[in-house]
mmCIF file of C-alpha atoms and ligand atoms in Angstrom:
data_model
loop_
_atom_site.group_PDB
_atom_site.id
_atom_site.type_symbol
_atom_site.label_atom_id
_atom_site.label_comp_id
_atom_site.label_asym_id
_atom_site.label_seq_id
_atom_site.Cartn_x
_atom_site.Cartn_y
_atom_site.Cartn_z
ATOM 1 C CA MET A 19 46.982 179.384 126.762
ATOM 2 C CA SER A 20 48.554 176.009 127.416
ATOM 3 C CA ALA A 21 47.321 172.966 125.485
ATOM 4 C CA PRO A 22 43.885 171.844 126.695
ATOM 5 C CA GLU A 23 43.644 168.577 128.571
ATOM 6 C CA TYR A 24 42.127 165.644 126.687
ATOM 7 C CA ILE A 25 39.189 163.892 128.366
ATOM 8 C CA ASN A 26 38.373 160.239 127.669
ATOM 9 C CA ASP A 27 36.102 159.706 130.665
ATOM 10 C CA ILE A 28 32.695 161.168 129.881
ATOM 11 C CA SER A 29 31.769 161.387 133.586
ATOM 12 C CA ARG A 30 34.325 164.222 133.796
ATOM 13 C CA VAL A 31 32.295 166.369 131.384
ATOM 14 C CA LYS A 32 30.652 168.918 133.639
ATOM 15 C CA GLY A 33 27.577 169.729 131.523
ATOM 16 C CA ILE A 34 26.194 166.168 131.548
ATOM 17 C CA SER A 35 23.778 165.278 134.366
ATOM 18 C CA ASP A 36 24.020 162.013 136.307
ATOM 19 C CA LYS A 37 20.729 160.919 134.761
ATOM 20 C CA GLU A 38 22.028 161.500 131.236
ATOM 21 C CA LEU A 39 25.280 159.733 132.076
ATOM 22 C CA GLU A 40 23.304 156.710 133.214
ATOM 23 C CA SER A 41 21.245 156.657 130.017
ATOM 24 C CA LEU A 42 24.428 156.900 127.911
ATOM 25 C CA LYS A 43 26.042 153.822 129.451
ATOM 26 C CA PRO A 44 25.039 151.419 126.620
ATOM 27 C CA VAL A 45 26.426 153.912 124.077
ATOM 28 C CA MET A 46 29.686 154.149 126.005
ATOM 29 C CA ASP A 47 29.883 150.348 126.132
ATOM 30 C CA LYS A 48 29.828 150.324 122.339
ATOM 31 C CA PHE A 49 31.721 153.416 121.191
ATOM 32 C CA GLU A 50 34.690 155.485 122.316
ATOM 33 C CA PHE A 51 34.505 159.013 123.716
ATOM 34 C CA LYS A 52 37.151 161.712 123.609
ATOM 35 C CA SER A 53 37.077 165.477 123.851
ATOM 36 C CA ASN A 54 39.054 168.275 125.472
ATOM 37 C CA GLU A 55 38.455 171.332 127.624
ATOM 38 C CA TYR A 56 38.775 173.801 124.748
ATOM 39 C CA TYR A 57 36.179 172.153 122.524
ATOM 40 C CA LEU A 58 33.769 171.493 125.397
ATOM 41 C CA SER A 59 33.932 175.210 126.248
ATOM 42 C CA LEU A 60 32.291 175.971 122.875
ATOM 43 C CA ILE A 61 29.105 174.110 123.861
ATOM 44 C CA ASN A 62 26.029 176.047 124.938
ATOM 45 C CA TRP A 63 24.855 173.641 127.638
ATOM 46 C CA ASP A 64 21.492 175.461 127.925
ATOM 47 C CA ASP A 65 20.612 174.251 124.433
ATOM 48 C CA PRO A 66 20.001 170.478 124.270
ATOM 49 C CA GLY A 67 20.240 170.700 120.460
ATOM 50 C CA ASP A 68 23.476 172.690 120.445
ATOM 51 C CA PRO A 69 25.392 171.723 117.254
ATOM 52 C CA ILE A 70 28.808 171.554 118.951
ATOM 53 C CA ARG A 71 27.329 169.290 121.602
ATOM 54 C CA ARG A 72 25.890 167.138 118.844
ATOM 55 C CA ILE A 73 29.309 166.739 117.208
ATOM 56 C CA ILE A 74 31.101 165.540 120.333
ATOM 57 C CA ILE A 75 28.654 164.380 123.034
ATOM 58 C CA PRO A 76 27.184 160.879 122.587
ATOM 59 C CA CYS A 77 23.445 160.366 122.206
ATOM 60 C CA ARG A 78 21.186 157.353 122.687
ATOM 61 C CA ASP A 79 20.243 157.309 118.991
ATOM 62 C CA GLU A 80 23.711 155.981 118.187
ATOM 63 C CA LEU A 81 22.279 152.638 119.269
ATOM 64 C CA ASP A 82 19.915 152.591 116.249
ATOM 65 C CA GLU A 83 20.775 149.629 114.044
ATOM 66 C CA TRP A 84 22.350 150.780 110.779
ATOM 67 C CA GLY A 85 25.187 150.123 108.424
ATOM 68 C CA LYS A 86 28.593 148.524 108.786
ATOM 69 C CA LEU A 87 31.758 149.462 110.625
ATOM 70 C CA ASP A 88 33.690 149.724 107.353
ATOM 71 C CA ALA A 89 31.015 151.218 105.126
ATOM 72 C CA SER A 90 33.297 151.999 102.184
ATOM 73 C CA ASP A 91 35.239 148.723 102.233
ATOM 74 C CA GLU A 92 38.464 150.527 103.075
ATOM 75 C CA LYS A 93 40.113 147.236 104.001
ATOM 76 C CA LYS A 94 39.677 146.096 100.396
ATOM 77 C CA TYR A 95 41.995 148.902 99.286
ATOM 78 C CA SER A 96 44.645 148.378 101.968
ATOM 79 C CA VAL A 97 47.841 147.198 100.351
ATOM 80 C CA MET A 98 49.440 146.762 103.786
ATOM 81 C CA PRO A 99 48.298 147.679 107.304
ATOM 82 C CA GLY A 100 47.811 151.454 107.319
ATOM 83 C CA LEU A 101 48.374 152.087 103.603
ATOM 84 C CA GLN A 102 45.383 152.430 101.305
ATOM 85 C CA HIS A 103 45.684 152.773 97.554
ATOM 86 C CA LYS A 104 42.236 153.165 96.026
ATOM 87 C CA TYR A 105 42.653 155.965 93.467
ATOM 88 C CA SER A 106 45.693 155.521 91.276
ATOM 89 C CA SER A 107 47.253 158.931 92.012
ATOM 90 C CA THR A 108 46.585 158.916 95.777
ATOM 91 C CA ALA A 109 48.128 156.903 98.610
ATOM 92 C CA VAL A 110 46.652 157.196 102.107
ATOM 93 C CA PHE A 111 48.729 156.680 105.241
ATOM 94 C CA LEU A 112 46.680 155.831 108.345
ATOM 95 C CA ALA A 113 49.528 157.182 110.418
ATOM 96 C CA SER A 114 47.875 158.527 113.550
ATOM 97 C CA ASP A 115 45.891 156.345 115.926
ATOM 98 C CA SER A 116 44.064 159.182 117.650
ATOM 99 C CA CYS A 117 42.154 162.443 117.221
ATOM 100 C CA GLY A 118 41.684 165.610 119.264
ATOM 101 C CA GLY A 119 38.141 164.460 119.920
ATOM 102 C CA TYR A 120 36.039 161.654 118.548
ATOM 103 C CA CYS A 121 33.313 162.916 116.231
ATOM 104 C CA ARG A 122 30.185 160.969 117.068
ATOM 105 C CA TYR A 123 29.611 160.438 113.339
ATOM 106 C CA CYS A 124 33.130 159.154 112.612
ATOM 107 C CA PHE A 125 33.278 156.839 109.586
ATOM 108 C CA ARG A 126 36.493 155.229 110.895
ATOM 109 C CA LYS A 127 35.325 154.602 114.449
ATOM 110 C CA ARG A 128 36.280 150.959 113.930
ATOM 111 C CA LEU A 129 39.916 152.001 114.309
ATOM 112 C CA PHE A 130 39.280 153.303 117.829
ATOM 113 C CA ILE A 131 36.905 150.498 118.840
ATOM 114 C CA HIS A 132 39.121 147.710 117.500
ATOM 115 C CA PRO A 133 42.755 148.852 117.783
ATOM 116 C CA GLU A 134 43.723 145.168 117.975
ATOM 117 C CA GLN A 135 42.923 144.904 114.251
ATOM 118 C CA LYS A 136 46.056 146.961 113.665
ATOM 119 C CA GLU A 137 44.899 149.034 110.718
ATOM 120 C CA PHE A 138 47.424 151.782 111.477
ATOM 121 C CA LEU A 139 50.704 152.200 109.664
ATOM 122 C CA THR A 140 53.700 150.790 111.501
ATOM 123 C CA ASP A 141 56.102 149.702 108.765
ATOM 124 C CA TYR A 142 56.948 153.099 107.303
ATOM 125 C CA GLN A 143 59.898 151.843 105.298
ATOM 126 C CA ALA A 144 57.639 149.411 103.453
ATOM 127 C CA ALA A 145 55.138 152.224 102.844
ATOM 128 C CA TYR A 146 57.810 154.528 101.371
ATOM 129 C CA ASP A 147 59.077 151.664 99.219
ATOM 130 C CA TYR A 148 55.538 151.017 97.955
ATOM 131 C CA VAL A 149 55.021 154.674 97.041
ATOM 132 C CA ARG A 150 58.470 154.813 95.422
ATOM 133 C CA ARG A 151 57.605 151.807 93.240
ATOM 134 C CA HIS A 152 54.213 153.282 92.253
ATOM 135 C CA LYS A 153 55.118 156.177 90.021
ATOM 136 C CA GLU A 154 51.456 156.970 89.382
ATOM 137 C CA VAL A 155 51.141 158.211 93.003
ATOM 138 C CA ASN A 156 51.513 161.990 92.866
ATOM 139 C CA ASN A 157 49.971 162.723 96.268
ATOM 140 C CA VAL A 158 49.992 161.161 99.702
ATOM 141 C CA LEU A 159 47.470 161.856 102.454
ATOM 142 C CA ILE A 160 48.722 161.564 106.037
ATOM 143 C CA THR A 161 45.721 160.876 108.207
ATOM 144 C CA GLY A 162 44.395 158.326 110.689
ATOM 145 C CA GLY A 163 42.919 159.345 113.132
ATOM 146 C CA ASP A 164 44.177 162.882 112.858
ATOM 147 C CA GLY A 165 47.442 163.681 111.077
ATOM 148 C CA LEU A 166 48.261 166.549 113.438
ATOM 149 C CA MET A 167 48.068 164.250 116.472
ATOM 150 C CA LEU A 168 51.481 163.015 115.330
ATOM 151 C CA SER A 169 54.380 164.860 116.910
ATOM 152 C CA THR A 170 56.060 167.445 114.710
ATOM 153 C CA GLY A 171 59.184 165.256 114.797
ATOM 154 C CA LYS A 172 57.259 162.272 113.418
ATOM 155 C CA LEU A 173 55.589 164.422 110.767
ATOM 156 C CA GLU A 174 58.996 165.761 109.765
ATOM 157 C CA GLU A 175 60.307 162.232 109.332
ATOM 158 C CA ILE A 176 57.341 161.201 107.168
ATOM 159 C CA ILE A 177 57.347 164.375 105.063
ATOM 160 C CA ARG A 178 61.140 164.255 104.584
ATOM 161 C CA ASN A 179 60.912 160.688 103.308
ATOM 162 C CA LEU A 180 58.010 161.500 100.991
ATOM 163 C CA ARG A 181 59.810 164.577 99.661
ATOM 164 C CA SER A 182 62.692 162.300 98.659
ATOM 165 C CA ILE A 183 60.324 160.601 96.184
ATOM 166 C CA ASP A 184 60.287 162.763 93.100
ATOM 167 C CA HIS A 185 56.862 161.774 91.753
ATOM 168 C CA VAL A 186 55.087 162.674 95.040
ATOM 169 C CA ARG A 187 54.134 166.278 94.367
ATOM 170 C CA ILE A 188 51.402 166.901 96.936
ATOM 171 C CA ILE A 189 51.468 165.899 100.589
ATOM 172 C CA ARG A 190 48.185 166.273 102.430
ATOM 173 C CA ILE A 191 47.627 166.259 106.168
ATOM 174 C CA GLY A 192 44.071 165.359 107.233
ATOM 175 C CA THR A 193 43.134 167.071 110.497
ATOM 176 C CA LYS A 194 40.232 168.280 112.611
ATOM 177 C CA LEU A 195 42.583 169.770 115.188
ATOM 178 C CA LEU A 196 42.017 173.311 113.953
ATOM 179 C CA SER A 197 38.458 172.797 115.217
ATOM 180 C CA TYR A 198 39.179 170.541 118.201
ATOM 181 C CA ASN A 199 42.421 172.006 119.476
ATOM 182 C CA PRO A 200 43.919 174.905 117.493
ATOM 183 C CA TYR A 201 46.557 175.268 120.243
ATOM 184 C CA ARG A 202 48.293 172.341 118.527
ATOM 185 C CA VAL A 203 49.327 174.857 115.856
ATOM 186 C CA ILE A 204 49.565 178.002 117.989
ATOM 187 C CA ASN A 205 51.817 176.452 120.645
ATOM 188 C CA ASP A 206 54.167 174.713 118.245
ATOM 189 C CA PRO A 207 55.996 177.160 115.940
ATOM 190 C CA GLU A 208 58.112 174.228 114.734
ATOM 191 C CA LEU A 209 55.063 172.870 112.951
ATOM 192 C CA SER A 210 54.740 176.095 110.937
ATOM 193 C CA GLU A 211 58.481 175.933 110.215
ATOM 194 C CA LEU A 212 58.046 172.389 108.964
ATOM 195 C CA ILE A 213 55.266 173.453 106.567
ATOM 196 C CA LYS A 214 57.388 176.362 105.401
ATOM 197 C CA ARG A 215 60.345 174.080 104.724
ATOM 198 C CA TYR A 216 58.452 171.457 102.752
ATOM 199 C CA SER A 217 55.574 173.354 101.074
ATOM 200 C CA LEU A 218 57.452 174.316 97.941
ATOM 201 C CA PRO A 219 56.302 176.409 94.971
ATOM 202 C CA ASP A 220 55.904 173.353 92.741
ATOM 203 C CA ARG A 221 54.911 170.783 95.395
ATOM 204 C CA ARG A 222 52.704 172.059 98.134
ATOM 205 C CA ILE A 223 51.568 170.768 101.490
ATOM 206 C CA TYR A 224 47.800 170.783 101.748
ATOM 207 C CA MET A 225 45.994 170.804 105.096
ATOM 208 C CA MET A 226 42.629 169.074 104.792
ATOM 209 C CA LEU A 227 40.609 170.708 107.582
ATOM 210 C CA HIS A 228 37.304 169.631 109.039
ATOM 211 C CA PHE A 229 35.142 172.548 110.170
ATOM 212 C CA SER A 230 31.541 171.376 110.321
ATOM 213 C CA HIS A 231 29.845 174.427 111.844
ATOM 214 C CA PRO A 232 30.682 178.157 111.762
ATOM 215 C CA ARG A 233 30.884 178.235 115.572
ATOM 216 C CA GLU A 234 33.974 176.035 115.415
ATOM 217 C CA ILE A 235 35.727 178.974 113.749
ATOM 218 C CA THR A 236 36.851 180.868 116.855
ATOM 219 C CA ASP A 237 39.442 183.645 117.114
ATOM 220 C CA ILE A 238 42.064 181.101 118.130
ATOM 221 C CA SER A 239 41.239 178.748 115.243
ATOM 222 C CA LEU A 240 41.407 181.768 112.903
ATOM 223 C CA ASP A 241 44.908 182.496 114.212
ATOM 224 C CA SER A 242 45.963 178.876 113.744
ATOM 225 C CA CYS A 243 44.703 178.835 110.128
ATOM 226 C CA ASP A 244 46.480 182.131 109.493
ATOM 227 C CA MET A 245 49.763 180.669 110.781
ATOM 228 C CA LEU A 246 49.494 177.721 108.411
ATOM 229 C CA ILE A 247 48.598 179.909 105.434
ATOM 230 C CA LYS A 248 51.530 182.231 106.170
ATOM 231 C CA SER A 249 53.771 179.150 106.287
ATOM 232 C CA GLY A 250 52.794 178.273 102.725
ATOM 233 C CA GLY A 251 50.260 175.540 103.521
ATOM 234 C CA ILE A 252 47.221 175.305 101.235
ATOM 235 C CA LEU A 253 44.056 174.929 103.291
ATOM 236 C CA CYS A 254 40.895 173.089 102.191
ATOM 237 C CA ASN A 255 37.865 172.071 104.224
ATOM 238 C CA GLN A 256 35.699 168.983 104.102
ATOM 239 C CA THR A 257 32.825 167.939 106.325
ATOM 240 C CA PRO A 258 29.887 165.589 106.268
ATOM 241 C CA LEU A 259 26.419 167.097 106.046
ATOM 242 C CA LEU A 260 25.114 166.311 109.517
ATOM 243 C CA ARG A 261 21.625 166.238 110.970
ATOM 244 C CA GLY A 262 21.355 168.795 113.766
ATOM 245 C CA VAL A 263 24.723 170.368 112.943
ATOM 246 C CA ASN A 264 24.825 171.891 109.457
ATOM 247 C CA ASP A 265 21.627 170.596 107.808
ATOM 248 C CA ASP A 266 20.380 174.156 107.390
ATOM 249 C CA PRO A 267 21.213 176.213 104.259
ATOM 250 C CA GLN A 268 21.838 179.342 106.358
ATOM 251 C CA ILE A 269 24.370 177.518 108.561
ATOM 252 C CA LEU A 270 26.068 175.688 105.718
ATOM 253 C CA GLY A 271 26.139 178.873 103.598
ATOM 254 C CA GLU A 272 27.660 180.775 106.532
ATOM 255 C CA LEU A 273 30.304 178.053 106.857
ATOM 256 C CA PHE A 274 31.151 178.215 103.124
ATOM 257 C CA ASN A 275 31.336 182.014 103.250
ATOM 258 C CA LYS A 276 33.510 182.152 106.374
ATOM 259 C CA LEU A 277 35.901 179.599 104.911
ATOM 260 C CA SER A 278 36.206 181.594 101.707
ATOM 261 C CA TYR A 279 36.887 184.800 103.693
ATOM 262 C CA MET A 280 39.691 182.950 105.516
ATOM 263 C CA GLY A 281 41.261 181.768 102.275
ATOM 264 C CA ILE A 282 40.185 178.148 102.798
ATOM 265 C CA ALA A 283 38.641 176.312 99.870
ATOM 266 C CA PRO A 284 35.369 174.498 100.664
ATOM 267 C CA TYR A 285 36.309 171.144 99.143
ATOM 268 C CA TYR A 286 33.965 168.212 99.859
ATOM 269 C CA ILE A 287 30.604 167.970 101.555
ATOM 270 C CA PHE A 288 30.140 164.294 102.290
ATOM 271 C CA LEU A 289 26.938 162.376 102.636
ATOM 272 C CA CYS A 290 27.211 160.308 105.819
ATOM 273 C CA ARG A 291 28.443 156.821 105.043
ATOM 274 C CA PRO A 292 26.174 154.082 106.354
ATOM 275 C CA THR A 293 28.469 153.456 109.319
ATOM 276 C CA VAL A 294 27.299 151.762 112.512
ATOM 277 C CA GLY A 295 25.880 154.323 114.949
ATOM 278 C CA ASN A 296 25.558 157.116 112.387
ATOM 279 C CA LEU A 297 21.917 156.988 111.281
ATOM 280 C CA THR A 298 20.983 159.835 113.619
ATOM 281 C CA TYR A 299 23.558 162.110 111.928
ATOM 282 C CA ALA A 300 22.740 161.148 108.329
ATOM 283 C CA VAL A 301 20.604 163.217 105.961
ATOM 284 C CA PRO A 302 18.945 161.511 102.964
ATOM 285 C CA VAL A 303 20.663 162.179 99.636
ATOM 286 C CA GLU A 304 17.966 164.322 98.036
ATOM 287 C CA GLU A 305 17.307 166.439 101.111
ATOM 288 C CA ALA A 306 21.066 166.932 101.490
ATOM 289 C CA PHE A 307 21.403 167.997 97.853
ATOM 290 C CA HIS A 308 18.617 170.534 98.311
ATOM 291 C CA ILE A 309 20.301 171.956 101.459
ATOM 292 C CA PHE A 310 23.665 172.041 99.684
ATOM 293 C CA GLN A 311 22.295 173.872 96.635
ATOM 294 C CA SER A 312 20.376 176.382 98.781
ATOM 295 C CA ALA A 313 23.536 177.043 100.828
ATOM 296 C CA ARG A 314 25.557 177.637 97.670
ATOM 297 C CA GLY A 315 22.943 180.167 96.597
ATOM 298 C CA LEU A 316 24.070 182.312 99.546
ATOM 299 C CA CYS A 317 27.732 182.350 98.482
ATOM 300 C CA SER A 318 30.056 183.943 95.984
ATOM 301 C CA GLY A 319 31.777 181.677 93.498
ATOM 302 C CA LEU A 320 34.645 181.196 95.950
ATOM 303 C CA GLY A 321 32.261 179.865 98.592
ATOM 304 C CA LYS A 322 30.637 177.584 96.037
ATOM 305 C CA ARG A 323 33.626 175.401 95.272
ATOM 306 C CA ALA A 324 32.595 172.337 97.299
ATOM 307 C CA LYS A 325 31.263 169.185 95.683
ATOM 308 C CA ILE A 326 28.691 167.026 97.435
ATOM 309 C CA THR A 327 29.785 163.416 97.255
ATOM 310 C CA MET A 328 29.564 159.935 98.721
ATOM 311 C CA SER A 329 32.782 158.099 99.555
ATOM 312 C CA HIS A 330 31.425 154.892 98.112
ATOM 313 C CA ALA A 331 33.362 151.632 97.902
ATOM 314 C CA ASP A 332 33.608 152.135 94.106
ATOM 315 C CA GLY A 333 34.698 155.766 94.259
ATOM 316 C CA LYS A 334 33.668 159.287 95.124
ATOM 317 C CA ILE A 335 30.185 159.645 93.681
ATOM 318 C CA GLU A 336 29.090 163.232 93.201
ATOM 319 C CA VAL A 337 25.458 164.298 93.239
ATOM 320 C CA VAL A 338 25.273 166.498 90.161
ATOM 321 C CA ALA A 339 21.632 167.462 89.601
ATOM 322 C CA MET A 340 18.018 166.594 90.290
ATOM 323 C CA THR A 341 14.892 166.951 88.173
ATOM 324 C CA GLU A 342 11.348 166.361 89.360
ATOM 325 C CA ASP A 343 11.663 162.621 88.672
ATOM 326 C CA ASN A 344 15.345 161.832 88.373
ATOM 327 C CA ILE A 345 18.673 162.328 90.074
ATOM 328 C CA ILE A 346 22.051 162.391 88.328
ATOM 329 C CA PHE A 347 25.305 161.102 89.812
ATOM 330 C CA ARG A 348 28.834 161.183 88.448
ATOM 331 C CA ILE A 349 31.837 159.165 89.571
ATOM 332 C CA HIS A 350 34.234 161.950 90.470
ATOM 333 C CA ARG A 351 37.098 159.699 91.641
ATOM 334 C CA ALA A 352 36.974 156.086 90.542
ATOM 335 C CA ALA A 353 38.624 153.049 92.102
ATOM 336 C CA ASP A 354 38.508 151.506 88.613
ATOM 337 C CA PRO A 355 39.898 154.112 86.173
ATOM 338 C CA ASP A 356 37.443 152.901 83.496
ATOM 339 C CA ASP A 357 34.619 154.229 85.692
ATOM 340 C CA SER A 358 36.035 157.731 85.930
ATOM 341 C CA GLY A 359 33.441 160.316 84.942
ATOM 342 C CA LYS A 360 30.693 157.711 84.520
ATOM 343 C CA ILE A 361 27.206 159.191 84.885
ATOM 344 C CA PHE A 362 24.155 157.490 86.354
ATOM 345 C CA ILE A 363 20.631 158.768 85.866
ATOM 346 C CA CYS A 364 18.372 157.236 88.517
ATOM 347 C CA ARG A 365 14.722 157.450 89.474
ATOM 348 C CA ARG A 366 14.452 159.660 92.558
ATOM 349 C CA ASN A 367 14.054 158.036 95.978
ATOM 350 C CA SER A 368 13.534 160.481 98.830
ATOM 351 C CA GLN A 369 14.321 157.754 101.377
ATOM 352 C CA ALA A 370 17.774 156.975 99.949
ATOM 353 C CA TYR A 371 20.800 157.641 102.143
ATOM 354 C CA TRP A 372 23.361 156.061 99.822
ATOM 355 C CA PHE A 373 23.910 155.315 96.144
ATOM 356 C CA ASP A 374 23.051 151.654 96.737
ATOM 357 C CA ASP A 375 19.532 152.702 97.792
ATOM 358 C CA TYR A 376 18.808 153.750 94.203
ATOM 359 C CA SER A 377 17.423 150.557 92.720
ATOM 360 C CA GLU A 378 16.158 152.100 89.485
ATOM 361 C CA ILE A 379 19.098 153.160 87.330
ATOM 362 C CA LEU A 380 17.540 154.535 84.132
ATOM 363 C CA GLU A 381 20.705 155.219 82.190
ATOM 364 C CA THR A 382 24.454 154.831 82.528
ATOM 365 C CA VAL A 383 26.671 157.028 80.397
ATOM 366 C CA TYR A 384 30.380 156.390 80.085
ATOM 367 C CA HIS A 385 32.705 159.345 80.135
ATOM 368 C CA GLN A 386 34.171 158.429 76.737
ATOM 369 C CA ASP A 387 30.685 158.439 75.166
ATOM 370 C CA LEU A 388 29.938 161.990 76.273
ATOM 371 C CA GLU A 389 30.132 164.803 73.782
ATOM 372 C CA TYR A 390 31.666 167.996 75.111
HETATM 373 S S1 SF4 B 12 38.498 163.695 113.136
HETATM 374 FE FE1 SF4 B 12 38.058 162.220 111.486
HETATM 375 S S2 SF4 B 12 38.971 160.276 112.125
HETATM 376 FE FE2 SF4 B 12 38.867 161.631 113.949
HETATM 377 S S3 SF4 B 12 36.942 161.102 114.939
HETATM 378 FE FE3 SF4 B 12 36.497 162.816 113.553
HETATM 379 S S4 SF4 B 12 35.834 161.856 111.618
HETATM 380 FE FE4 SF4 B 12 36.872 160.263 112.845
#
C-alpha cells in the first residue's frame, strides 16, 4: 500500500457527524488535530468509547481547566533551542516538528500550538559541538515531534554526525509512527539499511516506540517492527496510562504480553503529566499503580519489565509500592545527580495525579544511606 494521506482538517474525517464537529469547534480553536487514513481505519465508529478514537479524535473534555503547557519545565533544561540536557548521560534533540498524528494527550502539544516559540533544533552544528564537549553524554535521543517524521536522509546526517562522537554509545529514535503509520518503515527500505549500518554490536540504535493499546499492533505494524529488529535496531515501548484507552489491567496486560512476544521491551508506563487539556486522559497515581500491578500479574517476567513513572521536573519518579496507608516513590533518573535513587515515603492520597499532590512526605531516604 502507498503511504496514507495525512489529514489536518478534522471536517474531512468521515466518522464525525456535523453536530459533533460543531461541538468540537472550541477544542479545535485551542489545539491542533492531525491523523491519517491508516490510523483512522482502525477506529470502530460504532463505539463512542473506542480506544483508538480516544487517542486521536478530540473531545470536549479537553477544555477542562488543568495544568500547564510545559508541565515538566522542559524549557528549564534546554541548553539551546531544541537541545535538552536534563540527565547527565542523556541529550535530547527536538529534531522533528511533526508527528504522524497528534495524540490528544500529548505532553508537548505546546510545540504544535506555538511553533513561533522555536523550540525545535535548527543549529545542528552547535548541538553536535555541545555533545562533543560533554563527555558524560553516552546517549542521544532524536525526537520532537516524531523522530521518524524526519526524512531518512536527514536521519542519516544526524546519526552519522553522532556516530563520529566516540562517547555517544546509544542513539535513540523516539517514534509513534509504528502505530500511526507503519508504512513509513515498510515503504522505505533505506531506513532499515540505515539502522543496519549504524546499529553496531557495541553501540546500538534503539527505537523508542509508543503503542498504547493492543489494537494498534496490526499485521502491518508487526511487519514494520520485524524489519527494524532484523536490521539490528533494539525496540522498546513506552506509553502513558490513559483513561479510556489502557486503564484496564486486561488491556494493559495484553499490551505488555504482545510486546514481549514481538521482542519489544515494555519500558516506561507514564502517569499523565498535568498538561493543559489532558485531565480527561489522566488516571490518579494510586489507581494507575493498582492497574499497572494487576496488568503485570498477567505477564511473564519479560512482559513485566516496564516501570511506572512520572516525568517530573526534578526527574523520573517511579512509583515503587503502596501499603494501606503509604505510598513509596523513588527517583529513577534525577536531574540533580545527588537525588538519584532518593526514596520518598508519603501518606496516600487517592486524589493525587502527580507527585506534587502528595503534601505529607513522611520520610525521605537518600540512596547513600540505604543498606543493600
Ligand atoms: S507522538 Fe509524542 S510528540 Fe507526537 S503527538 Fe503523540 S505524544 Fe505528542
